[in-house]
Short mmCIF file of C-alpha atoms in Angstrom, two decimals:
data_model
loop_
_atom_site.label_atom_id
_atom_site.label_comp_id
_atom_site.label_asym_id
_atom_site.label_seq_id
_atom_site.Cartn_x
_atom_site.Cartn_y
_atom_site.Cartn_z
CA MET A 1 -25.37 4.85 24.48
CA GLY A 2 -22.28 3.76 22.61
CA ILE A 3 -19.87 0.99 23.29
CA LEU A 4 -16.63 1.37 25.19
CA ARG A 5 -13.56 2.45 23.28
CA GLU A 6 -11.69 -0.72 24.18
CA ASP A 7 -14.46 -2.81 22.59
CA VAL A 8 -14.16 -1.17 19.17
CA VAL A 9 -10.86 -2.85 18.24
CA VAL A 10 -9.80 -5.98 20.08
CA ILE A 11 -6.51 -7.71 19.28
CA SER A 12 -6.23 -11.27 20.65
CA PRO A 13 -2.64 -12.55 20.59
CA ALA A 14 -1.83 -15.95 19.11
CA GLU A 15 -2.22 -18.71 21.67
CA LYS A 16 0.85 -20.57 20.44
CA ALA A 17 3.64 -20.18 17.89
CA GLY A 18 2.33 -20.47 14.36
CA ASP A 19 -1.23 -19.50 15.25
CA PRO A 20 -2.70 -16.28 13.82
CA THR A 21 -3.46 -13.17 15.83
CA VAL A 22 -7.17 -12.28 15.76
CA ILE A 23 -8.25 -8.68 15.18
CA SER A 24 -11.91 -7.85 15.84
CA VAL A 25 -13.51 -4.54 14.86
CA ASN A 26 -17.01 -3.65 16.08
CA CYS A 27 -18.20 -0.17 15.06
CA PRO A 28 -20.63 1.86 12.91
CA ASP A 29 -20.29 1.07 9.23
CA LYS A 30 -19.16 3.20 6.32
CA THR A 31 -18.50 2.45 2.69
CA GLY A 32 -14.83 1.57 2.27
CA LEU A 33 -14.20 0.69 5.92
CA GLY A 34 -12.87 -2.75 4.99
CA CYS A 35 -10.42 -1.14 2.56
CA ASP A 36 -9.17 1.33 5.18
CA LEU A 37 -8.68 -1.40 7.79
CA CYS A 38 -6.90 -3.76 5.38
CA ARG A 39 -4.62 -0.96 4.24
CA ILE A 40 -3.48 -0.36 7.82
CA VAL A 41 -2.91 -4.09 8.38
CA LEU A 42 -0.81 -4.15 5.19
CA HIS A 43 1.09 -1.05 6.34
CA PHE A 44 2.20 -2.95 9.45
CA GLY A 45 3.57 -5.75 7.27
CA LEU A 46 0.94 -8.30 8.32
CA SER A 47 -0.65 -10.97 6.14
CA ILE A 48 -4.37 -11.75 6.40
CA ALA A 49 -4.98 -15.52 6.41
CA ARG A 50 -8.74 -15.36 6.98
CA GLY A 51 -11.37 -12.68 7.20
CA ASP A 52 -15.08 -12.25 7.95
CA PHE A 53 -17.05 -9.06 7.30
CA SER A 54 -20.70 -8.50 8.21
CA THR A 55 -22.96 -5.46 8.50
CA ASP A 56 -26.64 -4.59 8.73
CA GLY A 57 -26.00 -1.34 6.86
CA LYS A 58 -25.46 0.65 10.04
CA TRP A 59 -23.22 -1.42 12.29
CA CYS A 60 -20.47 -3.79 11.23
CA TYR A 61 -18.43 -6.56 12.74
CA ILE A 62 -15.11 -7.53 11.16
CA VAL A 63 -12.73 -10.31 12.18
CA LEU A 64 -9.27 -10.72 10.64
CA TRP A 65 -6.89 -13.59 11.32
CA VAL A 66 -3.41 -12.23 10.64
CA ASP A 67 0.06 -13.71 10.62
CA GLY A 68 2.11 -11.31 12.71
CA LYS A 69 5.77 -10.62 13.29
CA THR A 70 7.65 -10.79 16.55
CA ASN A 71 8.30 -7.04 16.47
CA THR A 72 4.75 -5.96 15.57
CA ARG A 73 3.68 -2.95 17.63
CA TRP A 74 0.19 -4.17 18.44
CA ASP A 75 -0.72 -1.18 20.62
CA LEU A 76 0.11 1.17 17.77
CA LEU A 77 -1.80 -0.99 15.28
CA GLU A 78 -4.86 -0.81 17.53
CA LYS A 79 -4.58 2.97 17.68
CA ARG A 80 -4.34 3.30 13.88
CA LEU A 81 -7.32 0.97 13.36
CA LEU A 82 -9.38 3.03 15.80
CA GLU A 83 -8.61 6.20 13.88
CA VAL A 84 -10.39 4.99 10.72
CA CYS A 85 -13.46 3.64 12.53
CA PRO A 86 -16.50 5.95 12.49
CA SER A 87 -17.57 7.42 15.81
CA TYR A 88 -18.40 4.60 18.19
CA PHE A 89 -20.34 6.81 20.63
CA SER A 90 -23.39 7.30 18.42
CA THR A 91 -24.92 5.64 15.39
CA SER A 92 -27.52 8.32 14.68
CA GLY A 93 -27.30 10.79 11.87
CA ILE A 94 -24.67 8.91 9.88
CA ASP A 95 -25.09 8.65 6.13
CA TYR A 96 -23.71 5.17 5.59
CA TYR A 97 -23.80 5.33 1.81
CA ARG A 98 -22.27 8.77 1.46
CA PRO A 99 -19.44 9.09 -1.09
CA VAL A 100 -16.19 8.13 0.63
CA ASN A 101 -13.67 9.10 -2.03
CA GLN A 102 -13.10 12.60 -0.75
CA GLN A 103 -9.47 13.44 -0.05
CA PRO A 104 -8.16 12.43 3.40
CA LYS A 105 -6.90 15.01 5.82
CA GLN A 106 -3.83 16.72 4.39
CA LEU A 107 -0.85 16.47 6.73
CA ASP A 108 1.95 19.02 6.69
CA VAL A 109 4.88 18.02 4.49
CA TYR A 110 8.45 18.26 5.80
CA LEU A 111 11.80 18.06 4.05
CA LEU A 112 14.27 15.64 5.59
CA LYS A 113 17.68 16.42 4.14
CA PHE A 114 20.94 14.70 4.92
CA TRP A 115 24.40 14.12 3.51
CA CYS A 116 26.27 10.84 3.77
CA SER A 117 30.02 10.64 3.30
CA CYS A 118 29.83 7.48 1.21
CA VAL A 119 27.47 5.07 -0.47
CA ARG A 120 26.59 1.92 1.44
CA LYS A 121 24.75 -1.14 0.15
CA GLY A 122 21.19 -1.13 1.49
CA LEU A 123 21.43 2.48 2.69
CA LEU A 124 18.01 3.49 1.40
CA HIS A 125 16.38 0.43 2.90
CA ASP A 126 17.93 1.22 6.28
CA ILE A 127 16.48 4.73 6.00
CA THR A 128 13.00 3.43 5.18
CA LEU A 129 13.10 1.19 8.27
CA VAL A 130 13.88 4.20 10.48
CA LEU A 131 11.06 6.20 8.90
CA PHE A 132 8.65 3.30 9.40
CA ASP A 133 9.57 2.93 13.07
CA LEU A 134 9.01 6.67 13.58
CA GLU A 135 5.63 6.62 11.74
CA LEU A 136 6.92 9.00 9.09
CA THR A 137 5.40 8.48 5.65
CA ILE A 138 7.41 9.05 2.48
CA LYS A 139 5.65 11.27 -0.05
CA ARG A 140 8.55 11.86 -2.42
CA VAL A 141 12.24 11.03 -2.59
CA LYS A 142 15.15 12.61 -4.40
CA VAL A 143 18.45 10.76 -4.07
CA SER A 144 21.61 11.98 -5.75
CA THR A 145 25.16 10.64 -5.78
CA THR A 146 27.96 13.18 -6.32
CA PRO A 147 31.04 12.41 -8.47
CA ASP A 148 33.16 12.08 -5.33
CA GLY A 149 30.89 9.33 -3.97
CA LYS A 150 28.87 11.33 -1.45
CA VAL A 151 25.10 10.97 -1.19
CA MET A 152 22.51 13.71 -0.76
CA ASP A 153 19.05 12.45 0.17
CA LEU A 154 15.90 14.56 0.13
CA PHE A 155 12.87 12.88 1.69
CA PHE A 156 9.52 14.65 1.64
CA ILE A 157 7.60 13.15 4.52
CA THR A 158 4.48 13.51 6.64
CA ASP A 159 4.17 12.68 10.31
CA THR A 160 1.33 10.37 11.36
CA ARG A 161 1.71 11.70 14.92
CA GLU A 162 1.56 15.33 13.63
CA LEU A 163 4.42 16.38 15.91
CA LEU A 164 7.28 17.00 13.49
CA HIS A 165 6.95 20.76 13.95
CA THR A 166 8.24 20.36 17.53
CA LYS A 167 11.93 20.39 18.44
CA GLU A 168 11.47 17.24 20.54
CA ARG A 169 10.11 15.22 17.61
CA GLN A 170 12.78 16.53 15.23
CA GLY A 171 15.49 15.73 17.74
CA GLU A 172 14.14 12.19 18.16
CA THR A 173 14.14 11.70 14.38
CA ILE A 174 17.71 12.93 13.91
CA LEU A 175 18.94 10.79 16.81
CA HIS A 176 17.39 7.67 15.24
CA PHE A 177 19.19 8.39 11.98
CA LYS A 178 22.51 8.96 13.71
CA THR A 179 22.13 5.63 15.49
CA ALA A 180 21.14 3.75 12.32
CA LEU A 181 23.66 5.28 9.90
CA GLY A 182 26.62 5.83 12.21
CA ASP A 183 29.71 7.68 11.06
CA ILE A 184 28.69 7.99 7.41
CA LEU A 185 25.98 10.53 8.35
CA GLU A 186 27.58 13.96 7.99
CA SER A 187 24.53 16.16 8.55
CA CYS A 188 20.76 15.87 8.96
CA GLU A 189 18.18 18.66 8.79
CA ILE A 190 14.40 18.87 9.00
CA GLU A 191 12.37 21.82 7.76
CA SER A 192 8.85 22.58 6.65
CA ALA A 193 8.50 21.99 2.91
CA GLY A 194 6.81 24.91 1.23
CA GLU A 195 5.22 24.69 -2.20
CA GLU A 196 8.30 26.16 -3.92
CA ILE A 197 10.64 23.57 -2.40
CA THR A 198 8.24 20.74 -3.21
CA ALA A 199 7.89 21.92 -6.81
CA CYS A 200 11.66 22.00 -7.28
CA SER A 201 11.88 18.37 -6.18
CA GLN A 202 9.39 17.02 -8.71
CA GLY A 203 12.05 15.75 -11.10
CA THR A 204 10.96 14.25 -14.41
CA SER A 205 7.35 15.19 -15.15
CA PHE A 206 6.80 12.74 -17.99
CA LEU A 207 7.21 9.07 -18.79
CA PRO A 208 8.29 7.69 -22.18
CA SER A 209 5.27 6.71 -24.28
CA ALA A 210 6.58 3.18 -24.82
CA ILE A 211 6.64 2.66 -21.06
CA THR A 212 3.15 4.00 -20.49
CA GLU A 213 1.61 1.90 -23.26
CA ASP A 214 3.18 -1.34 -22.06
CA MET A 215 3.14 -0.95 -18.28
CA PHE A 216 -0.25 0.67 -17.81
CA SER A 217 -2.41 -1.28 -20.22
CA LEU A 218 -5.74 -2.19 -18.64
CA GLU A 219 -5.99 -5.36 -20.73
CA LEU A 220 -4.92 -8.73 -19.37
CA PRO A 221 -1.73 -9.79 -21.20
CA ALA A 222 -1.41 -13.12 -22.96
CA ARG A 223 1.39 -13.99 -20.55
CA HIS A 224 1.97 -12.93 -16.97
CA PRO A 225 5.06 -10.70 -16.53
CA GLY A 226 6.55 -13.40 -14.32
CA GLY A 227 6.08 -16.07 -17.01
CA LEU A 228 2.70 -17.50 -15.97
CA LEU A 229 -0.01 -17.84 -18.56
CA ALA A 230 -2.96 -15.47 -18.40
CA SER A 231 -5.19 -18.54 -18.26
CA ASP A 232 -3.95 -19.27 -14.74
CA PRO A 233 -7.00 -19.47 -12.47
CA ILE A 234 -8.27 -15.98 -11.66
CA SER A 235 -12.01 -16.36 -11.51
CA VAL A 236 -14.37 -13.47 -10.73
CA THR A 237 -18.06 -14.34 -11.03
CA VAL A 238 -21.37 -12.64 -10.26
CA ASP A 239 -24.43 -14.35 -8.79
CA ASN A 240 -27.74 -12.59 -8.06
CA SER A 241 -29.71 -15.75 -7.25
CA LEU A 242 -28.49 -16.42 -3.71
CA SER A 243 -29.82 -13.25 -2.08
CA PRO A 244 -32.92 -11.14 -2.76
CA SER A 245 -31.10 -7.94 -1.83
CA HIS A 246 -27.39 -8.52 -2.50
CA THR A 247 -25.11 -9.39 -5.38
CA LEU A 248 -22.53 -12.09 -4.71
CA ILE A 249 -19.03 -11.55 -6.08
CA GLN A 250 -16.96 -14.73 -5.84
CA ILE A 251 -13.20 -14.58 -6.40
CA LEU A 252 -10.89 -17.56 -6.77
CA CYS A 253 -7.21 -16.81 -7.40
CA GLN A 254 -3.62 -17.15 -6.24
CA ASP A 255 -2.94 -15.42 -2.96
CA HIS A 256 -0.62 -12.42 -2.75
CA LYS A 257 0.31 -9.81 -0.19
CA GLY A 258 -2.47 -7.26 0.15
CA LEU A 259 -5.01 -9.27 -1.83
CA ILE A 260 -7.97 -8.28 0.36
CA TYR A 261 -6.81 -4.67 0.27
CA ASP A 262 -6.63 -4.76 -3.55
CA SER A 263 -10.16 -6.17 -3.71
CA MET A 264 -11.57 -3.74 -1.17
CA ARG A 265 -9.95 -0.63 -2.65
CA THR A 266 -11.42 -1.53 -6.05
CA LEU A 267 -14.92 -1.79 -4.54
CA LYS A 268 -14.34 1.41 -2.58
CA ASP A 269 -13.38 3.26 -5.78
CA TYR A 270 -16.72 2.13 -7.26
CA ASN A 271 -18.49 3.27 -4.06
CA ILE A 272 -19.75 -0.27 -3.43
CA GLN A 273 -20.75 -1.45 0.04
CA VAL A 274 -19.75 -4.90 1.31
CA SER A 275 -22.56 -6.24 3.50
CA TYR A 276 -20.99 -9.63 4.13
CA GLY A 277 -17.66 -11.08 3.16
CA ARG A 278 -15.54 -14.13 3.80
CA PHE A 279 -11.90 -14.69 2.87
CA PHE A 280 -9.76 -17.79 3.19
CA ALA A 281 -6.21 -18.50 2.02
CA ASN A 282 -5.14 -22.14 1.90
CA ARG A 283 -1.66 -23.54 2.40
CA ARG A 284 -1.27 -24.26 -1.32
CA GLY A 285 -1.27 -20.53 -2.10
CA GLY A 286 -4.84 -20.27 -3.35
CA CYS A 287 -7.58 -18.10 -1.90
CA GLU A 288 -11.36 -17.81 -1.92
CA LEU A 289 -13.22 -14.54 -1.44
CA ASP A 290 -17.04 -14.28 -1.25
CA LEU A 291 -18.49 -10.77 -1.08
CA PHE A 292 -22.18 -9.88 -0.82
CA ILE A 293 -22.38 -6.31 -2.07
CA VAL A 294 -24.79 -3.48 -2.88
CA GLN A 295 -24.43 -0.29 -4.89
CA ALA A 296 -24.35 3.20 -3.37
CA ASP A 297 -28.16 3.29 -3.54
CA GLY A 298 -28.39 0.12 -1.42
CA LYS A 299 -29.52 -2.09 -4.33
CA LYS A 300 -27.97 -5.13 -5.96
CA ILE A 301 -26.17 -4.87 -9.30
CA ILE A 302 -28.56 -5.98 -12.04
CA ASP A 303 -27.11 -4.25 -15.09
CA ARG A 304 -24.95 -6.71 -17.04
CA ASN A 305 -22.60 -3.99 -18.29
CA LYS A 306 -21.90 -2.85 -14.73
CA GLN A 307 -21.29 -6.45 -13.69
CA ASN A 308 -18.85 -7.01 -16.55
CA VAL A 309 -16.96 -3.77 -15.88
CA LEU A 310 -16.62 -4.58 -12.18
CA CYS A 311 -15.47 -8.17 -12.81
CA SER A 312 -12.96 -7.05 -15.44
CA ARG A 313 -11.53 -4.41 -13.11
CA LEU A 314 -11.23 -6.89 -10.23
CA ARG A 315 -9.44 -9.41 -12.45
CA MET A 316 -6.92 -6.81 -13.53
CA GLU A 317 -6.34 -5.47 -10.01
CA LEU A 318 -5.71 -8.98 -8.70
CA PHE A 319 -3.62 -10.04 -11.68
CA ARG A 320 -1.39 -6.93 -11.77
CA PRO A 321 -1.86 -4.95 -8.54
CA LEU A 322 1.50 -3.29 -9.22
CA ARG A 323 3.44 -2.78 -12.44
CA VAL A 324 7.16 -3.56 -12.53
CA ALA A 325 9.64 -3.09 -15.38
CA VAL A 326 13.40 -2.76 -15.84
CA VAL A 327 14.23 -0.54 -18.81
CA SER A 328 17.07 1.40 -20.39
CA ARG A 329 17.46 5.03 -19.47
CA GLY A 330 20.07 6.09 -21.96
CA PRO A 331 23.13 3.96 -21.20
CA ASP A 332 21.86 3.22 -17.66
CA THR A 333 19.43 0.71 -16.14
CA GLU A 334 16.23 1.97 -14.54
CA LEU A 335 13.73 0.11 -12.38
CA LEU A 336 10.15 1.36 -12.61
CA VAL A 337 7.37 0.38 -10.22
CA ALA A 338 3.86 1.79 -10.59
CA ASN A 339 1.39 1.70 -7.73
CA PRO A 340 -2.30 2.55 -8.38
CA VAL A 341 -3.68 5.31 -6.16
CA GLU A 342 -7.12 5.09 -4.57
CA LEU A 343 -9.62 7.75 -5.57
CA SER A 344 -9.26 9.00 -1.99
CA GLY A 345 -5.63 9.86 -2.81
CA ARG A 346 -3.92 7.09 -0.85
CA GLY A 347 -1.30 4.83 -2.37
CA ARG A 348 -0.37 1.28 -1.43
CA PRO A 349 1.84 1.22 1.70
CA LEU A 350 5.40 -0.18 2.02
CA VAL A 351 6.10 -0.18 -1.73
CA PHE A 352 9.39 1.71 -1.40
CA HIS A 353 10.30 -0.46 1.59
CA ASP A 354 9.92 -3.64 -0.48
CA ILE A 355 11.72 -2.20 -3.52
CA THR A 356 14.77 -1.21 -1.49
CA LEU A 357 14.78 -4.55 0.33
CA ALA A 358 14.74 -6.47 -2.97
CA LEU A 359 17.65 -4.43 -4.32
CA LYS A 360 19.54 -4.86 -1.06
CA ASN A 361 19.08 -8.63 -1.36
CA PHE A 362 20.60 -8.45 -4.85
CA ASN A 363 23.46 -6.32 -3.48
CA ILE A 364 22.56 -3.62 -6.01
CA GLN A 365 23.33 -0.01 -5.21
CA ILE A 366 20.81 2.76 -5.96
CA PHE A 367 22.17 5.78 -7.80
CA SER A 368 19.09 8.01 -7.74
CA VAL A 369 15.36 7.86 -7.00
CA GLU A 370 12.35 9.83 -8.18
CA ILE A 371 8.82 9.31 -6.90
CA GLY A 372 5.95 11.12 -8.54
CA ARG A 373 2.28 10.84 -9.40
CA HIS A 374 1.03 10.64 -12.97
CA MET A 375 -2.40 10.51 -14.59
CA ILE A 376 -2.23 7.60 -17.06
CA CYS A 377 -5.19 5.88 -18.73
CA ASP A 378 -7.55 8.08 -16.67
CA ARG A 379 -6.05 6.75 -13.42
CA GLU A 380 -3.58 8.22 -10.97
CA TRP A 381 -0.41 6.21 -10.41
CA GLU A 382 2.41 6.56 -7.93
CA VAL A 383 5.51 5.87 -10.02
CA TYR A 384 8.89 4.94 -8.56
CA ARG A 385 11.86 5.49 -10.88
CA ILE A 386 15.07 4.01 -9.49
CA LEU A 387 18.29 4.47 -11.42
CA LEU A 388 20.59 1.56 -10.59
CA ASP A 389 24.34 1.80 -10.18
CA GLU A 390 25.76 0.80 -13.54
CA GLY A 391 28.55 -1.33 -12.13
CA ASP A 392 26.46 -3.16 -9.54
CA SER A 393 23.53 -3.97 -11.83
CA HIS A 394 25.64 -5.86 -14.40
CA HIS A 395 26.07 -8.94 -12.22
CA VAL A 396 22.30 -9.48 -12.12
CA SER A 397 20.21 -9.76 -15.27
CA ARG A 398 17.32 -7.38 -15.85
CA ASN A 399 14.87 -10.27 -15.81
CA MET A 400 16.17 -11.38 -12.42
CA ILE A 401 15.84 -7.85 -11.00
CA GLU A 402 12.31 -7.47 -12.33
CA GLU A 403 11.20 -10.88 -11.10
CA GLY A 404 12.85 -10.44 -7.69
CA VAL A 405 11.22 -7.05 -7.07
CA ARG A 406 7.83 -8.32 -8.21
CA LYS A 407 7.99 -11.42 -6.01
CA LEU A 408 8.84 -9.39 -2.92
CA LEU A 409 6.07 -6.88 -3.63
CA MET A 410 3.60 -9.74 -4.05
CA GLY A 411 4.82 -11.58 -0.97
CA TRP A 412 5.88 -14.68 -2.91
CA GLU A 413 9.24 -15.01 -1.17
#
């Protein structure tokens, strides 16, 4: 006998203003489940204030205290959380320590193409909000501005609901864009994106070597990109004395948006199982994370080299979860943001949303956008290359742009 569907994910609303919403997940376990759940919570723009994870190796119980938003679609969040939980009708025959880094289900890719009669500040951010509301995920973007001031946008998207092949779903999407963009929208079309069309949209296939060496270094810099010293407290320690069967990883660091996700995706990439975990973020901006873990074979981590590699990787992922730089692209100014991709093929959610919001706050217009994936330093990265309008970018220094984008991505403002 299994448990009832409604018992798998339970969302308890905040009792009063300022209190967190409590999300409880009770289901069979799998390696990387915590990462998948935290990624969905991050995708909905929620911040995790506390968290408890526990499992006996077959069944797990997870509780997350999240700070929600007034417009959070809790019913949809519950549905998305359910989709990543293993079958809750039976716990037999499940290989709990199977490799989990196989590619997720490939959704059909569609080309959303539209022309706008003029450029408007914050236009791309308005578009990303519509796509988010419709559960359409951006895979690639190509934005071009013509000499006469018109804008042609090509968005390669997937549909979480898997309905974009229907006329009803396409009509709903176009109607939402007409409502959001108004008279400046001249035309909007949706079609299936074949391999030839997708290949033509790839844009620049290489990155300058100077950029790759500086941005994608796996070594901790002497100084944080935002000006903080590398000696700022980011502590990752290993302790094998507290449990006969588990290794304790203890993390003490400054809190940032998606911190638990960054920790969990790193462990998932190493195929490490979290048997018990506790997370707490205090009001001063610090956080504590205790994780009792085992390797894929169910044993604790004894090898010192493996411990050092894991700790070093966690420090880097928490210190620089995303890479941000503002550089020269010929005579123009280009913003680059690099997002590490999980071994499963998933990238961090809402990156483009936050980039466009930061530029909108600076009143900076976007001239063109390219999004692509690159193998750099033996890792796959999702790289956003945003060419800024030359006239608009001059009133804000490059350092201010870089710092503003980074702060918004990290949830520090």
